[in-house]
Short mmCIF file of N, CA and C in Angstrom, two decimals:
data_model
loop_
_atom_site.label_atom_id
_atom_site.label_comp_id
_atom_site.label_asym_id
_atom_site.label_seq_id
_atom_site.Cartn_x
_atom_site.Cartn_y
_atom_site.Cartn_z
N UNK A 29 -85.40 29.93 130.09
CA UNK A 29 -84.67 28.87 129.40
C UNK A 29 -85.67 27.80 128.96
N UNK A 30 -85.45 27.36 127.85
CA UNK A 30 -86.78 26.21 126.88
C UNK A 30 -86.11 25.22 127.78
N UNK A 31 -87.35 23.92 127.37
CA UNK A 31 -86.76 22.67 128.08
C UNK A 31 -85.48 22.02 126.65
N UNK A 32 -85.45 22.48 125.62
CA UNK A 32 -84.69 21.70 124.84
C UNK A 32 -83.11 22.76 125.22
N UNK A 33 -82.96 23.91 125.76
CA UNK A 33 -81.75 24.29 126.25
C UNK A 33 -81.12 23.33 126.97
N UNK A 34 -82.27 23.07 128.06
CA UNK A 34 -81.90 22.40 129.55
C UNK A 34 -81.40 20.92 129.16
N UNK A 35 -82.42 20.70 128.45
CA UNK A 35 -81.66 18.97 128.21
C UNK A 35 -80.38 19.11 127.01
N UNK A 36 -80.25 19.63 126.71
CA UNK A 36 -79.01 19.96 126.14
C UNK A 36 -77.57 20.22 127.37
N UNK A 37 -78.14 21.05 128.02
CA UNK A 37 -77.25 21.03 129.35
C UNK A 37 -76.85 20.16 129.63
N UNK A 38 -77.83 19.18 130.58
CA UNK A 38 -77.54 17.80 131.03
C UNK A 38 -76.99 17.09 130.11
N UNK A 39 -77.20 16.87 128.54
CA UNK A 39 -76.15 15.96 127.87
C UNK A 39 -75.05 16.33 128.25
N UNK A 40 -74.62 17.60 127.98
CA UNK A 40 -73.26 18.44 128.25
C UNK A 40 -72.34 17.51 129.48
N UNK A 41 -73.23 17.89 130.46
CA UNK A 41 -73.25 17.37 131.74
C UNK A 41 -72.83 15.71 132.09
N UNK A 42 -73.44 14.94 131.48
CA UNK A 42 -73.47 13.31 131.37
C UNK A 42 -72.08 13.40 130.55
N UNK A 43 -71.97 14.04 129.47
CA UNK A 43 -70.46 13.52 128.52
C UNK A 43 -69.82 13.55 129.30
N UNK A 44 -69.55 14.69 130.37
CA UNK A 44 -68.58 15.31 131.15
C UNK A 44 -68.07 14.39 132.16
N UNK A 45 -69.16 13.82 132.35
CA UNK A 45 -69.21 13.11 133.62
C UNK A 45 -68.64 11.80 133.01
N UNK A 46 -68.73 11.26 131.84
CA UNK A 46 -68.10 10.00 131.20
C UNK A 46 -66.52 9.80 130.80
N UNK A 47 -66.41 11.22 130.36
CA UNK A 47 -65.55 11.77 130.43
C UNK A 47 -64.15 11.72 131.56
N UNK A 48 -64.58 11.96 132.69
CA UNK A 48 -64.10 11.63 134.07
C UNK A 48 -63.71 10.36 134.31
N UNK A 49 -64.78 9.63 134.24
CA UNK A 49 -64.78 8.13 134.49
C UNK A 49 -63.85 7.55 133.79
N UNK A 50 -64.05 7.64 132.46
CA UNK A 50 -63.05 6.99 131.25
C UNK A 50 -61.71 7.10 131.60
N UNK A 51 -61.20 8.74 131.82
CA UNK A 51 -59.99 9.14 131.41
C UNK A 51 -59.34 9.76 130.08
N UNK A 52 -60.42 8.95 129.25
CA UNK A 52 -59.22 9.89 128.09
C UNK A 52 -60.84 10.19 126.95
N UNK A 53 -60.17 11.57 125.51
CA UNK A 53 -61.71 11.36 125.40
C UNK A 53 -62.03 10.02 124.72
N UNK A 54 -60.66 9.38 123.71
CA UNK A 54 -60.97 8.28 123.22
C UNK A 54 -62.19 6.98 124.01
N UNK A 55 -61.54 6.60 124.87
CA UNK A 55 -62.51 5.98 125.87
C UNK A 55 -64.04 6.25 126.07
N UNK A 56 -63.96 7.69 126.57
CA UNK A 56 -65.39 8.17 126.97
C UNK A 56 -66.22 8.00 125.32
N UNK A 57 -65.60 8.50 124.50
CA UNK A 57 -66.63 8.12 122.87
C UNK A 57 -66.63 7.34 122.28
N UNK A 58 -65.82 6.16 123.08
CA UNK A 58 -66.20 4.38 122.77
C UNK A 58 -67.26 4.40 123.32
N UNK A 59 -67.01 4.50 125.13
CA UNK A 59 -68.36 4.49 125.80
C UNK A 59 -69.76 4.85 125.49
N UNK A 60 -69.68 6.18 124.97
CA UNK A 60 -71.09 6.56 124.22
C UNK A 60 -71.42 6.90 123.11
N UNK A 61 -70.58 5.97 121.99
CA UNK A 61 -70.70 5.55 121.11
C UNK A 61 -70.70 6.40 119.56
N UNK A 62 -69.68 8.07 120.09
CA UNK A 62 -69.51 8.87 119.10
C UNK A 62 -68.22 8.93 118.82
N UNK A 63 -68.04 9.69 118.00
CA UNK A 63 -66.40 10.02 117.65
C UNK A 63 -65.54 10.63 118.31
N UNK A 64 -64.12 10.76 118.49
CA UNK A 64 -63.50 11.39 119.29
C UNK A 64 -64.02 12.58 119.16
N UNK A 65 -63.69 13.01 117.48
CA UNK A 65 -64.25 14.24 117.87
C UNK A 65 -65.18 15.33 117.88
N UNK A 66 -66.45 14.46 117.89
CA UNK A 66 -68.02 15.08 118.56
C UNK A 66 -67.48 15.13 120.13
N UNK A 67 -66.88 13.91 120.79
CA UNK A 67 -66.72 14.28 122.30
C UNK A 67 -66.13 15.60 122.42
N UNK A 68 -64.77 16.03 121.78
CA UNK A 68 -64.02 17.22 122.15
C UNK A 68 -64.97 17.84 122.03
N UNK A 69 -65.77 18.56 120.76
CA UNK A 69 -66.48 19.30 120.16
C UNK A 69 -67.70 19.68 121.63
N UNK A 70 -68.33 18.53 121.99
CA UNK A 70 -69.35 18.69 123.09
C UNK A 70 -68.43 19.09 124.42
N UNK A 71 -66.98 18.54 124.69
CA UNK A 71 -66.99 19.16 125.94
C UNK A 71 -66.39 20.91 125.91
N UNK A 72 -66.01 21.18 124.63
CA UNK A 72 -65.51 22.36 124.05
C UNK A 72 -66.81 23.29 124.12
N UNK A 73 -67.64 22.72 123.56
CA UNK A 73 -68.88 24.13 123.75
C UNK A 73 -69.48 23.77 125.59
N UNK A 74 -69.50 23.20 126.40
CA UNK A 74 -69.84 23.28 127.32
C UNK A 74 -68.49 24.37 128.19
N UNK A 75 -67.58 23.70 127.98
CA UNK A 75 -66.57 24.91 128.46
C UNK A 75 -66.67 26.65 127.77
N UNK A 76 -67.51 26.78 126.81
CA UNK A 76 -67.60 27.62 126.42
C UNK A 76 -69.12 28.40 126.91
N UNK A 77 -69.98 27.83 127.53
CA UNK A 77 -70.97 27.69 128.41
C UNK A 77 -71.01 28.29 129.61
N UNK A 78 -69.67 27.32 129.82
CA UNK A 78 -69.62 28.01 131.62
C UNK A 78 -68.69 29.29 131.28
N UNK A 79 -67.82 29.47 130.47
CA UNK A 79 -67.02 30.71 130.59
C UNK A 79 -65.84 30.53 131.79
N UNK A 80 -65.39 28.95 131.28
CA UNK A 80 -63.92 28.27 131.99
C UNK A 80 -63.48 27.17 131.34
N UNK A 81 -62.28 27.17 131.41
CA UNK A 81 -61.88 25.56 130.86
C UNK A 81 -62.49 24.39 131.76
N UNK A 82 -62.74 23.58 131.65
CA UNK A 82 -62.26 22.36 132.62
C UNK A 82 -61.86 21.60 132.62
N UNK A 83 -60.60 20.79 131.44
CA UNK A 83 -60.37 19.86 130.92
C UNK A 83 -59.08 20.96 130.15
N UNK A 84 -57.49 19.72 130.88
CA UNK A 84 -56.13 20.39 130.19
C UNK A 84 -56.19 18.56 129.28
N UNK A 85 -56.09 19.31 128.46
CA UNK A 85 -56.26 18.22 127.41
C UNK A 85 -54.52 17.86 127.20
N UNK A 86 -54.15 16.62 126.89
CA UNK A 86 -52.62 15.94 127.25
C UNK A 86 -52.80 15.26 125.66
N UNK A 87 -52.05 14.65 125.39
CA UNK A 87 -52.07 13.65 124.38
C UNK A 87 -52.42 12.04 124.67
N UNK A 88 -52.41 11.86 125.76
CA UNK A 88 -52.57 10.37 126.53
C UNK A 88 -54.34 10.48 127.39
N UNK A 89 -54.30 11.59 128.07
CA UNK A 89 -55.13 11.46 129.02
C UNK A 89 -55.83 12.17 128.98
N UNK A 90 -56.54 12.80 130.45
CA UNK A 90 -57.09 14.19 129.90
C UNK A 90 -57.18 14.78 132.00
N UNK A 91 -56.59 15.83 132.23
CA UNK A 91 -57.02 16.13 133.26
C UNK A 91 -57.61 17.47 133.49
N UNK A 92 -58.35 16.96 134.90
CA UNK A 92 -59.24 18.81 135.13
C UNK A 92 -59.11 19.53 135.67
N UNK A 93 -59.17 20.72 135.23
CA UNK A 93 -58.99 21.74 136.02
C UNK A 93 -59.61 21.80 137.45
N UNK A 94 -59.27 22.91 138.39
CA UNK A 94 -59.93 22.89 139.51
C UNK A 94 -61.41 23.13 139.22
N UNK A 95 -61.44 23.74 138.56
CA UNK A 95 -63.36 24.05 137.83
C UNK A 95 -63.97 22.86 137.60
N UNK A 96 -63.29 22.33 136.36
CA UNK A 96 -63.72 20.72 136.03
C UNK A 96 -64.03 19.57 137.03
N UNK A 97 -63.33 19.53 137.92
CA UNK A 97 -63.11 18.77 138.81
C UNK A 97 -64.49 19.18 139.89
N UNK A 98 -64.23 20.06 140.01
CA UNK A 98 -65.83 20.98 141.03
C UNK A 98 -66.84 20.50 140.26
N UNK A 99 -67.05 20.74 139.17
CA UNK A 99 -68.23 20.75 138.36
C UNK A 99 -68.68 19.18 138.52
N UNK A 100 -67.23 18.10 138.16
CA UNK A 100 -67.39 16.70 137.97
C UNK A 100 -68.18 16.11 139.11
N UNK A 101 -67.33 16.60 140.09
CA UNK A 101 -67.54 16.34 141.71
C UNK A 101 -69.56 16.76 142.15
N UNK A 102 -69.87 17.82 142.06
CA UNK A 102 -71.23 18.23 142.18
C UNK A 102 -72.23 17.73 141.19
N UNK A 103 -71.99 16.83 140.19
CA UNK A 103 -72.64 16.39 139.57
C UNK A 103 -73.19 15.18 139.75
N UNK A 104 -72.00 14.31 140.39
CA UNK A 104 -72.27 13.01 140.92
C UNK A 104 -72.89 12.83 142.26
#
């Protein structure tokens, strides 16, 4: 794996994790300063990464799966 995979990862990783914090994706891509939907888009190919959802996407909020939640949890 190149180092520009890996740090690609960890962005993955950090959205995810802002993601959490926020609550919704609106929030989290105020927070880091992209569009709603580059956030979906980035946490969409990371779920496509791991080969699981982790994120039941609502119209208000956003909650995680048991995966998501593991993943969120071991990151911090």
């Amino acid at each position: 794996m190149d180092i520009e995979k890996v740090e690609g990862l960890w962005m993955h990783l950090h959205w995810l994790t802002v993601l959490a914090e926020q609550g919704s994706y609106t929030a989290a891509a105020a927070r880091l300063g992209v569009s709603k939907a580059a956030m979906s888009q980035r946490i969409a190919e990371l779920e496509r990464v791991a080969g699981v959802s982790l994120v039941q996407r609502t119209t208000r909020s956003v909650r995680f799966t048991e995966a998501g939640q593991r993943l969120v949890e071991n990151i911090r």
